[in-house]
Amino acid sequence: MKPSADVLELIACAVLVLVSCVGNTCLFYTTRKCITGRVQTSFLLIFSLASVHLIKNLVVNVIKIVYSSGIVPDSAGCKVLHFTAALTTSLAIWFMLHLALLYHRKLYQIVHPSREAASLEQQQHSVRLVSALWVAGVAVYTPLAVYTRKAENPSAGNGTDPLSTNRMYVDCLIDFGNEQVELYYGKIFLVLIDVLPLAFLVFVCFWMSFLLSKRKKMTYGDIWIRDDDSEVEILRGAKFSILLMLLITPLWISHFILVCFLKDLAACVLIPAVLSALSSGFSALSPFLLMLVNYKMKLVSFCGAKEVKPTPPPANVVLSPYA
């Protein structure tokens, strides 16, 4: 007997919740262990990404598990499901773009050195921007929760309709009640706030790839100079930002395409599980890539670059004026 769509989606969501909770918990622990003073922007963004990933899995996927187990969705559950799923997806894209811009700026300063150092104002600006993104996300998707409702004639689970098992995609409806609102808000605005940052993320990452290739060709009068710890951390962070872009972009595009054609594909028993894997795949896999940014490699410590205090010379040694 072939497993039903509900069983496959339940298994997929359970695996995603388990993997994401393990990965993001480890990410929280390793990142928190690295903080010795003021929280840096990269740490703040990693904390924000981990929080978004946990919210997606502990709210969205847990609700999917509950509904896949046979419980009929109610109006409140449908609102929380759609609102949280859309909010966490957008926040993940926005925070990922912010992280890529951060490493792009640092990488650009390595390739094109500048005398200007990072100021405390830039750090405070990043904190305000992260907070503003959280507030903007909630504000943008609050109408979506208002327009979400439970279907008046919900599908009965004992019917022969192949769609009857996909309760979340049939019983949880988004009814804007107005064609213009559905067009401008539901089909244009909500798509653009994800597509535009995602397209800019791809552009920034390709620019970082160019800077990395340019950095590799840099010479200093034919003298090889070893990268210091901070530069190694920036180079690794830029490379992993590119990998994360290559992960989130195909997942988002694939999920968007399937949702657009869901009415034609909903009868397929694999579609609910595939949609869950595409929507939560980034939140499950990205924590393990983010941990590699601060992983022990070469001369870099587990928590990235650390200042090494020079050993004072003996008192009876005369220093050279060129030392």
Short mmCIF file of C-alpha atoms in Angstrom, two decimals:
data_model
loop_
_atom_site.label_atom_id
_atom_site.label_comp_id
_atom_site.label_asym_id
_atom_site.label_seq_id
_atom_site.Cartn_x
_atom_site.Cartn_y
_atom_site.Cartn_z
CA MET A 1 0.00 0.00 0.00
CA LYS A 2 1.42 3.37 -1.05
CA PRO A 3 1.76 6.03 1.69
CA SER A 4 -0.67 8.91 1.48
CA ALA A 5 0.22 12.56 0.97
CA ASP A 6 -0.39 13.23 4.66
CA VAL A 7 2.02 10.52 5.78
CA LEU A 8 4.77 11.68 3.42
CA GLU A 9 4.34 15.30 4.48
CA LEU A 10 4.33 14.33 8.16
CA ILE A 11 7.61 12.43 7.74
CA ALA A 12 9.19 15.28 5.75
CA CYS A 13 8.16 17.90 8.32
CA ALA A 14 9.36 15.77 11.23
CA VAL A 15 12.78 15.32 9.62
CA LEU A 16 13.01 19.04 8.85
CA VAL A 17 12.08 20.00 12.41
CA LEU A 18 14.66 17.61 13.86
CA VAL A 19 17.50 18.68 11.55
CA SER A 20 16.71 22.38 11.91
CA CYS A 21 16.45 22.28 15.70
CA VAL A 22 19.79 20.46 16.00
CA GLY A 23 21.54 22.74 13.50
CA ASN A 24 20.18 26.06 14.79
CA THR A 25 20.71 25.11 18.44
CA CYS A 26 24.34 24.29 17.68
CA LEU A 27 24.60 27.54 15.72
CA PHE A 28 23.25 29.50 18.70
CA TYR A 29 25.72 27.77 21.04
CA THR A 30 28.82 28.15 18.87
CA THR A 31 28.05 31.77 18.01
CA ARG A 32 27.29 32.68 21.62
CA LYS A 33 30.55 31.04 22.67
CA CYS A 34 32.48 33.33 20.33
CA ILE A 35 31.13 36.56 21.83
CA THR A 36 33.57 38.13 24.27
CA GLY A 37 32.49 41.78 24.13
CA ARG A 38 30.10 43.87 22.09
CA VAL A 39 27.92 41.81 19.75
CA GLN A 40 29.22 42.22 16.20
CA THR A 41 26.94 42.70 13.22
CA SER A 42 27.75 39.25 11.80
CA PHE A 43 26.81 37.61 15.12
CA LEU A 44 23.58 39.63 15.27
CA LEU A 45 22.62 38.52 11.76
CA ILE A 46 23.44 34.89 12.54
CA PHE A 47 21.27 35.06 15.67
CA SER A 48 18.45 36.60 13.61
CA LEU A 49 18.71 33.90 10.92
CA ALA A 50 18.75 31.13 13.52
CA SER A 51 15.69 32.65 15.22
CA VAL A 52 13.81 32.83 11.92
CA HIS A 53 14.70 29.22 11.12
CA LEU A 54 13.52 27.96 14.51
CA ILE A 55 10.26 29.90 14.27
CA LYS A 56 9.58 28.46 10.81
CA ASN A 57 10.12 24.88 11.94
CA LEU A 58 8.63 25.04 15.42
CA VAL A 59 5.51 26.86 14.21
CA VAL A 60 4.91 26.17 10.52
CA ASN A 61 6.14 22.59 10.30
CA VAL A 62 4.66 21.60 13.64
CA ILE A 63 1.25 22.88 12.48
CA LYS A 64 1.70 20.89 9.28
CA ILE A 65 2.47 17.78 11.34
CA VAL A 66 -0.68 18.32 13.41
CA TYR A 67 -2.88 18.78 10.34
CA SER A 68 -1.24 15.87 8.51
CA SER A 69 -2.04 13.62 11.44
CA GLY A 70 -5.76 14.04 10.73
CA ILE A 71 -6.84 17.11 12.69
CA VAL A 72 -9.01 19.46 10.61
CA PRO A 73 -7.54 22.98 10.30
CA ASP A 74 -9.32 25.81 12.06
CA SER A 75 -9.36 29.50 11.18
CA ALA A 76 -6.72 30.53 13.75
CA GLY A 77 -4.38 27.75 12.70
CA CYS A 78 -4.70 28.73 9.05
CA LYS A 79 -3.88 32.36 9.84
CA VAL A 80 -0.81 31.44 11.91
CA LEU A 81 0.35 28.98 9.27
CA HIS A 82 0.23 31.34 6.29
CA PHE A 83 1.44 34.40 8.22
CA THR A 84 4.44 32.66 9.81
CA ALA A 85 5.43 30.80 6.66
CA ALA A 86 5.45 33.98 4.55
CA LEU A 87 7.11 36.10 7.27
CA THR A 88 9.96 33.70 7.98
CA THR A 89 10.66 33.18 4.27
CA SER A 90 10.98 36.91 3.61
CA LEU A 91 13.04 37.55 6.75
CA ALA A 92 15.44 34.76 5.80
CA ILE A 93 15.99 36.41 2.39
CA TRP A 94 16.38 39.88 3.89
CA PHE A 95 18.81 38.80 6.60
CA MET A 96 20.78 36.74 4.09
CA LEU A 97 21.07 39.82 1.88
CA HIS A 98 22.23 41.88 4.86
CA LEU A 99 24.87 39.27 5.71
CA ALA A 100 26.10 39.16 2.10
CA LEU A 101 26.33 42.96 2.00
CA LEU A 102 28.32 42.90 5.24
CA TYR A 103 30.93 40.48 3.89
CA HIS A 104 30.92 42.25 0.52
CA ARG A 105 31.83 45.53 2.23
CA LYS A 106 34.62 43.89 4.23
CA LEU A 107 35.91 42.05 1.16
CA TYR A 108 35.85 45.24 -0.89
CA GLN A 109 37.97 46.95 1.78
CA ILE A 110 40.53 44.15 1.50
CA VAL A 111 40.75 44.39 -2.29
CA HIS A 112 40.54 48.19 -2.28
CA PRO A 113 42.06 49.26 1.07
CA SER A 114 40.68 52.38 2.67
CA ARG A 115 41.91 54.39 5.61
CA GLU A 116 38.41 54.62 7.04
CA ALA A 117 37.77 52.07 9.78
CA ALA A 118 34.44 50.65 10.83
CA SER A 119 32.84 53.00 13.31
CA LEU A 120 30.50 52.40 16.21
CA GLU A 121 27.82 54.27 14.25
CA GLN A 122 27.89 51.57 11.56
CA GLN A 123 27.37 48.92 14.24
CA GLN A 124 24.41 50.80 15.72
CA HIS A 125 23.00 51.32 12.22
CA SER A 126 23.06 47.56 11.64
CA VAL A 127 21.23 46.93 14.92
CA ARG A 128 18.53 49.43 13.94
CA LEU A 129 18.27 47.92 10.47
CA VAL A 130 17.80 44.38 11.82
CA SER A 131 15.09 45.62 14.19
CA ALA A 132 13.43 47.54 11.35
CA LEU A 133 13.38 44.40 9.18
CA TRP A 134 11.54 42.47 11.92
CA VAL A 135 8.98 45.28 12.28
CA ALA A 136 8.59 45.67 8.51
CA GLY A 137 8.05 41.94 8.05
CA VAL A 138 5.28 41.83 10.62
CA ALA A 139 3.65 44.94 9.13
CA VAL A 140 3.81 43.60 5.56
CA TYR A 141 2.25 40.22 6.34
CA THR A 142 -0.37 41.27 8.89
CA PRO A 143 -2.96 41.83 6.09
CA LEU A 144 -2.18 38.32 4.84
CA ALA A 145 -3.25 36.92 8.20
CA VAL A 146 -6.42 39.03 8.06
CA TYR A 147 -7.37 37.73 4.61
CA THR A 148 -6.65 34.09 5.48
CA ARG A 149 -9.69 32.05 6.50
CA LYS A 150 -10.96 28.51 6.72
CA ALA A 151 -12.97 27.23 3.79
CA GLU A 152 -16.73 27.33 4.37
CA ASN A 153 -17.11 23.85 2.88
CA PRO A 154 -13.96 22.09 4.07
CA SER A 155 -12.94 18.90 2.34
CA ALA A 156 -13.98 15.83 4.18
CA GLY A 157 -11.17 13.46 4.92
CA ASN A 158 -13.26 10.39 4.11
CA GLY A 159 -13.98 11.36 0.51
CA THR A 160 -12.48 9.92 -2.60
CA ASP A 161 -11.20 13.25 -3.87
CA PRO A 162 -7.41 13.09 -4.15
CA LEU A 163 -7.28 16.62 -2.78
CA SER A 164 -9.04 15.63 0.42
CA THR A 165 -5.79 14.60 2.08
CA ASN A 166 -4.11 17.95 1.37
CA ARG A 167 -6.14 19.81 3.99
CA MET A 168 -3.77 22.74 4.41
CA TYR A 169 -3.81 23.54 0.69
CA VAL A 170 -7.57 23.22 0.33
CA ASP A 171 -9.14 24.25 3.64
CA CYS A 172 -6.78 27.16 4.45
CA LEU A 173 -7.71 29.79 1.88
CA ILE A 174 -6.43 33.31 1.30
CA ASP A 175 -9.50 35.26 0.21
CA PHE A 176 -8.76 38.92 -0.53
CA GLY A 177 -12.37 39.57 -1.46
CA ASN A 178 -11.34 42.08 -4.12
CA GLU A 179 -9.66 41.44 -7.45
CA GLN A 180 -7.59 44.62 -7.28
CA VAL A 181 -6.34 43.85 -3.77
CA GLU A 182 -5.48 40.32 -4.84
CA LEU A 183 -3.60 41.59 -7.90
CA TYR A 184 -1.65 44.49 -6.38
CA TYR A 185 -1.06 43.11 -2.90
CA GLY A 186 -1.22 39.34 -3.27
CA LYS A 187 0.33 38.84 -6.70
CA ILE A 188 2.60 41.85 -7.18
CA PHE A 189 3.63 43.36 -3.85
CA LEU A 190 4.15 40.14 -1.91
CA VAL A 191 6.15 38.67 -4.79
CA LEU A 192 8.34 41.73 -5.33
CA ILE A 193 9.39 42.02 -1.68
CA ASP A 194 10.99 38.59 -2.08
CA VAL A 195 12.09 38.69 -5.71
CA LEU A 196 13.87 42.06 -5.58
CA PRO A 197 16.02 41.27 -2.48
CA LEU A 198 16.73 37.81 -3.89
CA ALA A 199 17.84 39.26 -7.23
CA PHE A 200 20.02 41.80 -5.42
CA LEU A 201 21.47 38.99 -3.31
CA VAL A 202 22.46 37.11 -6.47
CA PHE A 203 24.06 40.28 -7.87
CA VAL A 204 26.02 40.95 -4.65
CA CYS A 205 27.27 37.37 -4.50
CA PHE A 206 28.43 37.45 -8.11
CA TRP A 207 30.22 40.72 -7.29
CA MET A 208 31.87 38.98 -4.33
CA SER A 209 32.96 36.18 -6.64
CA PHE A 210 34.66 38.78 -8.84
CA LEU A 211 36.33 40.36 -5.79
CA LEU A 212 37.53 36.95 -4.59
CA SER A 213 39.09 36.20 -7.97
CA LYS A 214 40.68 39.64 -7.97
CA ARG A 215 41.96 39.13 -4.43
CA LYS A 216 43.54 35.83 -5.48
CA LYS A 217 45.50 37.56 -8.24
CA MET A 218 46.76 40.36 -6.01
CA THR A 219 50.55 40.60 -5.58
CA TYR A 220 52.68 42.77 -3.38
CA GLY A 221 55.81 43.36 -5.45
CA ASP A 222 56.14 39.62 -6.13
CA ILE A 223 56.35 39.06 -2.35
CA TRP A 224 53.94 36.56 -0.85
CA ILE A 225 52.26 37.88 2.29
CA ARG A 226 50.28 35.51 4.47
CA ASP A 227 46.68 36.47 5.17
CA ASP A 228 46.04 37.48 8.75
CA ASP A 229 43.30 35.87 10.82
CA SER A 230 40.72 38.60 10.19
CA GLU A 231 41.19 38.41 6.41
CA VAL A 232 40.83 34.62 6.42
CA GLU A 233 37.54 34.97 8.33
CA ILE A 234 36.25 37.56 5.85
CA LEU A 235 37.28 35.48 2.83
CA ARG A 236 35.60 32.40 4.28
CA GLY A 237 32.48 34.36 5.19
CA ALA A 238 32.23 35.70 1.64
CA LYS A 239 32.62 32.21 0.15
CA PHE A 240 29.94 30.72 2.40
CA SER A 241 27.61 33.66 1.65
CA ILE A 242 27.87 32.65 -2.00
CA LEU A 243 27.10 29.03 -1.10
CA LEU A 244 24.06 30.12 0.92
CA MET A 245 22.86 32.20 -2.04
CA LEU A 246 23.20 29.14 -4.28
CA LEU A 247 21.09 27.23 -1.74
CA ILE A 248 18.28 29.68 -1.04
CA THR A 249 17.72 30.87 -4.63
CA PRO A 250 16.84 27.51 -6.26
CA LEU A 251 14.72 26.52 -3.25
CA TRP A 252 12.68 29.75 -3.34
CA ILE A 253 12.25 29.70 -7.11
CA SER A 254 11.23 26.04 -7.14
CA HIS A 255 8.74 26.57 -4.31
CA PHE A 256 7.27 29.63 -6.04
CA ILE A 257 6.82 27.77 -9.33
CA LEU A 258 5.11 24.81 -7.66
CA VAL A 259 2.76 27.08 -5.69
CA CYS A 260 1.78 28.86 -8.91
CA PHE A 261 0.85 25.54 -10.47
CA LEU A 262 -0.47 23.94 -7.27
CA LYS A 263 -4.00 23.62 -8.61
CA ASP A 264 -2.71 21.39 -11.38
CA LEU A 265 -0.23 19.47 -9.23
CA ALA A 266 -2.07 19.10 -5.92
CA ALA A 267 -3.35 15.68 -6.87
CA CYS A 268 0.22 14.33 -6.84
CA VAL A 269 0.90 12.50 -3.60
CA LEU A 270 4.46 13.89 -3.36
CA ILE A 271 3.63 17.58 -3.77
CA PRO A 272 2.89 18.43 -0.08
CA ALA A 273 6.14 16.80 1.07
CA VAL A 274 8.10 18.47 -1.72
CA LEU A 275 6.63 21.88 -0.87
CA SER A 276 7.58 21.45 2.78
CA ALA A 277 11.13 20.42 1.83
CA LEU A 278 11.54 23.40 -0.50
CA SER A 279 10.11 25.95 1.95
CA SER A 280 12.09 24.70 4.95
CA GLY A 281 15.18 23.27 3.29
CA PHE A 282 17.17 26.47 3.76
CA SER A 283 16.30 26.69 7.45
CA ALA A 284 17.42 23.09 7.95
CA LEU A 285 20.69 23.14 5.98
CA SER A 286 22.01 26.71 6.26
CA PRO A 287 22.92 26.52 10.01
CA PHE A 288 25.55 23.90 9.25
CA LEU A 289 27.07 26.13 6.56
CA LEU A 290 26.98 29.18 8.85
CA MET A 291 28.86 27.26 11.54
CA LEU A 292 31.65 26.59 9.06
CA VAL A 293 32.34 30.34 8.86
CA ASN A 294 33.84 30.17 12.36
CA TYR A 295 35.11 26.60 12.13
CA LYS A 296 38.75 25.96 13.02
CA MET A 297 40.78 26.16 9.82
CA LYS A 298 44.43 27.07 9.16
CA LEU A 299 45.51 29.55 11.85
CA VAL A 300 42.02 30.80 12.66
CA SER A 301 40.58 29.85 16.03
CA PHE A 302 37.09 28.37 16.50
CA CYS A 303 35.62 31.80 17.11
CA GLY A 304 37.27 33.54 14.20
CA ALA A 305 40.09 36.01 14.41
CA LYS A 306 41.55 36.83 17.79
CA GLU A 307 44.16 39.39 18.61
CA VAL A 308 47.52 37.95 19.55
CA LYS A 309 49.44 40.10 21.97
CA PRO A 310 53.12 40.40 21.04
CA THR A 311 55.63 38.97 23.48
CA PRO A 312 57.63 41.80 25.11
CA PRO A 313 61.38 41.63 24.38
CA PRO A 314 63.90 41.10 27.16
CA ALA A 315 65.04 44.23 28.98
CA ASN A 316 68.70 43.82 28.00
CA VAL A 317 67.96 43.56 24.25
CA VAL A 318 68.39 46.70 22.15
CA LEU A 319 65.67 46.97 19.52
CA SER A 320 66.56 47.81 15.95
CA PRO A 321 65.10 51.11 14.70
CA TYR A 322 63.60 49.08 11.83
CA ALA A 323 61.78 46.63 14.16
#
